[in-house]
PDB file of C-alpha atoms in Angstrom:
ATOM      1  CA  MET A  11     -30.050  61.112  16.699  1.00 38.00           C
ATOM      2  CA  THR A  12     -27.735  59.401  13.875  1.00 40.00           C
ATOM      3  CA  THR A  13     -25.460  60.821  11.969  1.00 50.00           C
ATOM      4  CA  GLY A  14     -25.271  61.227   7.994  1.00 81.00           C
ATOM      5  CA  ALA A  15     -25.024  63.939   5.610  1.00 88.00           C
ATOM      6  CA  HIS A  16     -26.639  63.956   2.066  1.00 91.00           C
ATOM      7  CA  PRO A  17     -24.321  61.575  -0.152  1.00 91.00           C
ATOM      8  CA  ARG A  18     -23.647  64.333  -2.420  1.00 91.00           C
ATOM      9  CA  PHE A  19     -22.688  66.682   0.315  1.00 95.00           C
ATOM     10  CA  THR A  20     -20.190  64.075   1.909  1.00 93.00           C
ATOM     11  CA  GLU A  21     -18.544  63.851  -1.483  1.00 93.00           C
ATOM     12  CA  ALA A  22     -18.311  67.680  -1.646  1.00 92.00           C
ATOM     13  CA  LEU A  23     -17.010  67.614   1.907  1.00 94.00           C
ATOM     14  CA  HIS A  24     -14.308  65.015   0.748  1.00 93.00           C
ATOM     15  CA  ALA A  25     -13.380  66.775  -2.334  1.00 93.00           C
ATOM     16  CA  LEU A  26     -12.517  69.849  -0.334  1.00 92.00           C
ATOM     17  CA  GLY A  27     -10.316  67.973   2.102  1.00 94.00           C
ATOM     18  CA  LEU A  28     -12.926  68.306   5.111  1.00 94.00           C
ATOM     19  CA  ASP A  29     -13.114  64.782   6.042  1.00 93.00           C
ATOM     20  CA  ASP A  30     -13.497  65.784   9.702  1.00 94.00           C
ATOM     21  CA  VAL A  31     -17.005  67.280   9.231  1.00 94.00           C
ATOM     22  CA  PRO A  32     -18.943  63.763   8.299  1.00 92.00           C
ATOM     23  CA  PRO A  33     -18.462  62.546  11.679  1.00 93.00           C
ATOM     24  CA  ARG A  34     -19.609  65.748  13.324  1.00 94.00           C
ATOM     25  CA  VAL A  35     -22.919  66.027  11.391  1.00 95.00           C
ATOM     26  CA  ARG A  36     -26.129  65.631  13.545  1.00 93.00           C
ATOM     27  CA  ARG A  37     -28.977  64.046  12.156  1.00 90.00           C
ATOM     28  CA  PHE A  38     -32.558  64.660  13.637  1.00 85.00           C
ATOM     29  CA  PRO A  39     -35.697  62.445  13.382  1.00 79.00           C
ATOM     30  CA  ASP A  40     -37.826  65.555  12.812  1.00 77.00           C
ATOM     31  CA  ALA A  41     -36.994  67.932   9.992  1.00 71.00           C
ATOM     32  CA  THR A  42     -35.188  71.131  10.666  1.00 76.00           C
ATOM     33  CA  ARG A  43     -36.316  72.902   7.698  1.00 73.00           C
ATOM     34  CA  THR A  44     -36.417  76.390   9.578  1.00 81.00           C
ATOM     35  CA  ALA A  45     -33.561  77.996  11.368  1.00 87.00           C
ATOM     36  CA  ALA A  46     -35.901  77.980  14.572  1.00 88.00           C
ATOM     37  CA  GLU A  47     -36.365  74.483  14.109  1.00 86.00           C
ATOM     38  CA  ALA A  48     -32.563  73.808  13.724  1.00 86.00           C
ATOM     39  CA  ALA A  49     -31.781  75.714  16.790  1.00 91.00           C
ATOM     40  CA  ALA A  50     -33.942  74.085  19.150  1.00 90.00           C
ATOM     41  CA  ALA A  51     -33.004  70.634  17.840  1.00 88.00           C
ATOM     42  CA  ILE A  52     -29.257  71.725  18.270  1.00 91.00           C
ATOM     43  CA  GLY A  53     -29.681  73.640  21.414  1.00 93.00           C
ATOM     44  CA  CYS A  54     -27.881  76.651  20.213  1.00 94.00           C
ATOM     45  CA  GLU A  55     -28.739  80.158  19.541  1.00 95.00           C
ATOM     46  CA  LEU A  56     -31.018  81.203  16.444  1.00 95.00           C
ATOM     47  CA  SER A  57     -28.255  83.499  15.126  1.00 96.00           C
ATOM     48  CA  GLN A  58     -25.626  80.342  15.223  1.00 97.00           C
ATOM     49  CA  ILE A  59     -27.771  78.808  12.336  1.00 95.00           C
ATOM     50  CA  CYS A  60     -26.397  79.540   8.726  1.00 96.00           C
ATOM     51  CA  LYS A  61     -29.423  79.695   6.441  1.00 96.00           C
ATOM     52  CA  SER A  62     -28.415  79.003   2.614  1.00 96.00           C
ATOM     53  CA  LEU A  63     -30.921  80.913   0.728  1.00 97.00           C
ATOM     54  CA  ILE A  64     -31.109  81.023  -3.200  1.00 97.00           C
ATOM     55  CA  PHE A  65     -32.472  84.191  -4.744  1.00 97.00           C
ATOM     56  CA  ALA A  66     -32.651  85.217  -8.775  1.00 97.00           C
ATOM     57  CA  ALA A  67     -30.655  88.373  -9.651  1.00 97.00           C
ATOM     58  CA  ASP A  68     -31.812  89.370 -12.878  1.00 97.00           C
ATOM     59  CA  GLY A  69     -32.789  85.716 -13.254  1.00 94.00           C
ATOM     60  CA  GLU A  70     -29.477  84.508 -12.304  1.00 95.00           C
ATOM     61  CA  PRO A  71     -29.244  82.205  -9.151  1.00 96.00           C
ATOM     62  CA  VAL A  72     -27.256  83.758  -6.255  1.00 97.00           C
ATOM     63  CA  LEU A  73     -26.871  82.134  -2.818  1.00 98.00           C
ATOM     64  CA  VAL A  74     -26.946  84.237   0.326  1.00 98.00           C
ATOM     65  CA  LEU A  75     -25.833  82.938   3.518  1.00 98.00           C
ATOM     66  CA  MET A  76     -27.541  84.681   6.358  1.00 97.00           C
ATOM     67  CA  ASP A  77     -27.626  84.154  10.303  1.00 96.00           C
ATOM     68  CA  GLY A  78     -30.922  82.272  11.323  1.00 94.00           C
ATOM     69  CA  ALA A  79     -32.157  85.236  13.464  1.00 95.00           C
ATOM     70  CA  SER A  80     -32.013  87.740  10.382  1.00 96.00           C
ATOM     71  CA  ARG A  81     -33.772  88.521   7.437  1.00 96.00           C
ATOM     72  CA  VAL A  82     -32.103  89.053   3.985  1.00 97.00           C
ATOM     73  CA  ASP A  83     -32.692  92.694   2.908  1.00 97.00           C
ATOM     74  CA  VAL A  84     -33.265  92.268  -0.818  1.00 97.00           C
ATOM     75  CA  GLU A  85     -32.685  95.678  -1.905  1.00 97.00           C
ATOM     76  CA  LEU A  86     -29.376  95.308  -0.347  1.00 97.00           C
ATOM     77  CA  VAL A  87     -28.632  92.319  -2.088  1.00 98.00           C
ATOM     78  CA  ARG A  88     -29.676  94.059  -5.305  1.00 97.00           C
ATOM     79  CA  ARG A  89     -27.393  97.018  -4.781  1.00 97.00           C
ATOM     80  CA  GLU A  90     -24.492  94.618  -3.706  1.00 96.00           C
ATOM     81  CA  LEU A  91     -24.880  92.488  -7.196  1.00 97.00           C
ATOM     82  CA  GLY A  92     -25.738  95.398  -9.463  1.00 97.00           C
ATOM     83  CA  ALA A  93     -28.901  93.807 -10.419  1.00 97.00           C
ATOM     84  CA  GLU A  94     -32.082  95.470 -11.774  1.00 97.00           C
ATOM     85  CA  ARG A  95     -34.264  93.054  -9.786  1.00 97.00           C
ATOM     86  CA  VAL A  96     -33.818  90.477  -7.157  1.00 97.00           C
ATOM     87  CA  THR A  97     -36.459  87.985  -5.797  1.00 97.00           C
ATOM     88  CA  ARG A  98     -36.617  84.640  -4.088  1.00 95.00           C
ATOM     89  CA  ALA A  99     -36.216  81.718  -6.144  1.00 96.00           C
ATOM     90  CA  ALA A 100     -38.616  79.056  -6.858  1.00 94.00           C
ATOM     91  CA  ALA A 101     -38.249  75.940  -5.153  1.00 94.00           C
ATOM     92  CA  ASP A 102     -37.622  74.102  -8.727  1.00 95.00           C
ATOM     93  CA  VAL A 103     -35.059  76.576  -9.405  1.00 94.00           C
ATOM     94  CA  VAL A 104     -33.177  75.982  -5.919  1.00 96.00           C
ATOM     95  CA  ARG A 105     -33.319  72.272  -6.532  1.00 95.00           C
ATOM     96  CA  GLU A 106     -31.869  72.608 -10.005  1.00 95.00           C
ATOM     97  CA  THR A 107     -29.267  75.070  -9.020  1.00 95.00           C
ATOM     98  CA  THR A 108     -28.055  73.435  -5.808  1.00 96.00           C
ATOM     99  CA  GLY A 109     -29.161  69.692  -6.191  1.00 95.00           C
ATOM    100  CA  TYR A 110     -30.989  70.008  -2.838  1.00 95.00           C
ATOM    101  CA  ALA A 111     -34.251  70.797  -1.590  1.00 91.00           C
ATOM    102  CA  ILE A 112     -35.232  73.957   0.386  1.00 90.00           C
ATOM    103  CA  GLY A 113     -34.671  73.449   4.043  1.00 87.00           C
ATOM    104  CA  GLY A 114     -31.533  71.095   3.329  1.00 92.00           C
ATOM    105  CA  VAL A 115     -29.486  73.332   0.989  1.00 95.00           C
ATOM    106  CA  PRO A 116     -25.976  73.468   2.416  1.00 97.00           C
ATOM    107  CA  PRO A 117     -23.516  76.527   2.164  1.00 97.00           C
ATOM    108  CA  PHE A 118     -21.279  74.527  -0.710  1.00 95.00           C
ATOM    109  CA  GLY A 119     -21.236  71.497  -2.589  1.00 93.00           C
ATOM    110  CA  HIS A 120     -23.864  72.509  -4.966  1.00 95.00           C
ATOM    111  CA  ARG A 121     -24.516  71.114  -8.338  1.00 93.00           C
ATOM    112  CA  THR A 122     -23.854  74.199 -10.145  1.00 93.00           C
ATOM    113  CA  ARG A 123     -21.372  77.064  -9.357  1.00 91.00           C
ATOM    114  CA  THR A 124     -23.192  80.274  -8.142  1.00 93.00           C
ATOM    115  CA  ARG A 125     -22.180  83.614  -6.829  1.00 96.00           C
ATOM    116  CA  VAL A 126     -22.438  83.622  -2.953  1.00 97.00           C
ATOM    117  CA  LEU A 127     -22.716  86.290  -0.551  1.00 98.00           C
ATOM    118  CA  ALA A 128     -22.297  85.996   3.042  1.00 98.00           C
ATOM    119  CA  ASP A 129     -23.677  88.325   5.698  1.00 98.00           C
ATOM    120  CA  ARG A 130     -20.994  89.530   7.937  1.00 97.00           C
ATOM    121  CA  GLY A 131     -23.453  89.043  10.915  1.00 96.00           C
ATOM    122  CA  LEU A 132     -22.142  85.116  10.701  1.00 97.00           C
ATOM    123  CA  LEU A 133     -18.805  85.979  12.022  1.00 97.00           C
ATOM    124  CA  ALA A 134     -20.220  86.984  15.421  1.00 96.00           C
ATOM    125  CA  HIS A 135     -19.952  83.444  16.514  1.00 96.00           C
ATOM    126  CA  ASP A 136     -17.334  80.918  17.197  1.00 97.00           C
ATOM    127  CA  GLU A 137     -19.261  78.312  15.474  1.00 97.00           C
ATOM    128  CA  VAL A 138     -22.231  78.081  13.146  1.00 97.00           C
ATOM    129  CA  TRP A 139     -24.609  75.132  12.090  1.00 96.00           C
ATOM    130  CA  ALA A 140     -25.608  74.821   8.528  1.00 96.00           C
ATOM    131  CA  ALA A 141     -27.770  72.377   6.429  1.00 94.00           C
ATOM    132  CA  ALA A 142     -25.722  69.104   5.266  1.00 94.00           C
ATOM    133  CA  GLY A 143     -27.803  68.548   2.250  1.00 94.00           C
ATOM    134  CA  ASP A 144     -30.822  67.160   4.091  1.00 90.00           C
ATOM    135  CA  PRO A 145     -33.753  68.969   6.319  1.00 87.00           C
ATOM    136  CA  HIS A 146     -32.918  66.415   8.898  1.00 89.00           C
ATOM    137  CA  ALA A 147     -28.903  67.057   8.990  1.00 91.00           C
ATOM    138  CA  VAL A 148     -26.964  69.645  10.047  1.00 93.00           C
ATOM    139  CA  PHE A 149     -23.112  70.436  10.681  1.00 96.00           C
ATOM    140  CA  PRO A 150     -20.921  72.745  12.760  1.00 97.00           C
ATOM    141  CA  MET A 151     -18.119  74.962  11.313  1.00 97.00           C
ATOM    142  CA  GLU A 152     -16.168  78.175  12.370  1.00 97.00           C
ATOM    143  CA  PRO A 153     -18.078  80.836  10.220  1.00 98.00           C
ATOM    144  CA  GLU A 154     -14.692  82.028   8.727  1.00 98.00           C
ATOM    145  CA  ALA A 155     -14.136  78.502   7.250  1.00 97.00           C
ATOM    146  CA  LEU A 156     -17.592  78.246   6.131  1.00 97.00           C
ATOM    147  CA  VAL A 157     -17.453  81.415   4.353  1.00 97.00           C
ATOM    148  CA  ALA A 158     -14.060  80.472   2.688  1.00 97.00           C
ATOM    149  CA  HIS A 159     -15.444  76.893   1.417  1.00 96.00           C
ATOM    150  CA  ALA A 160     -18.427  78.535   0.016  1.00 96.00           C
ATOM    151  CA  ALA A 161     -16.219  81.163  -1.690  1.00 96.00           C
ATOM    152  CA  ALA A 162     -18.418  83.761  -0.448  1.00 98.00           C
ATOM    153  CA  THR A 163     -17.968  87.563  -0.554  1.00 97.00           C
ATOM    154  CA  LEU A 164     -18.608  89.062   2.954  1.00 98.00           C
ATOM    155  CA  VAL A 165     -21.272  91.740   2.680  1.00 98.00           C
ATOM    156  CA  ASP A 166     -23.923  93.491   4.949  1.00 97.00           C
ATOM    157  CA  VAL A 167     -27.353  92.518   3.480  1.00 97.00           C
ATOM    158  CA  ARG A 168     -29.178  92.050   6.870  1.00 96.00           C
ATOM    159  CA  GLU A 169     -32.500  93.603   7.021  1.00 95.00           C
ATOM    160  CA  ARG A 170     -32.228  96.448   9.869  1.00 89.00           C
ATOM    161  CA  THR A 171     -34.947  96.574  12.353  1.00 77.00           C
ATOM    162  CA  SER A 172     -36.138 100.155  13.016  1.00 62.00           C
TER     163      SER A 172
END
């Protein structure tokens, strides 16, 4: 295991004054594209993984930060945004909006500014792990700090199991 975030993400961390984060990035030989793969590689609970998911709300990209054990309730996102329609964004839209490929999208440091929603469930942990701009790299951060750096609005958009 070596260290190393995506260079663009490292620049974003530096611009945010987060120079303490790059040395804590963990890089794995196998991709950690899914929350389950990341949790297994890190050795943490699935809910400690912060997924960065891009949706299209009436055609506009929006980032939703969700814990790895939960699914996003698209209807709750739609209501939260006051949108007519919310769908998962296509891979090319994700890359165009964020500058990163699906599986490596970090919670901040994107190519373009987008609206960000963070599910309140992320706050259940002292530390969460998020992608560092690459499907092989993750970094730890306190969830409150992660939400703040992502300029996210705290919401309840987790799918409820019946």
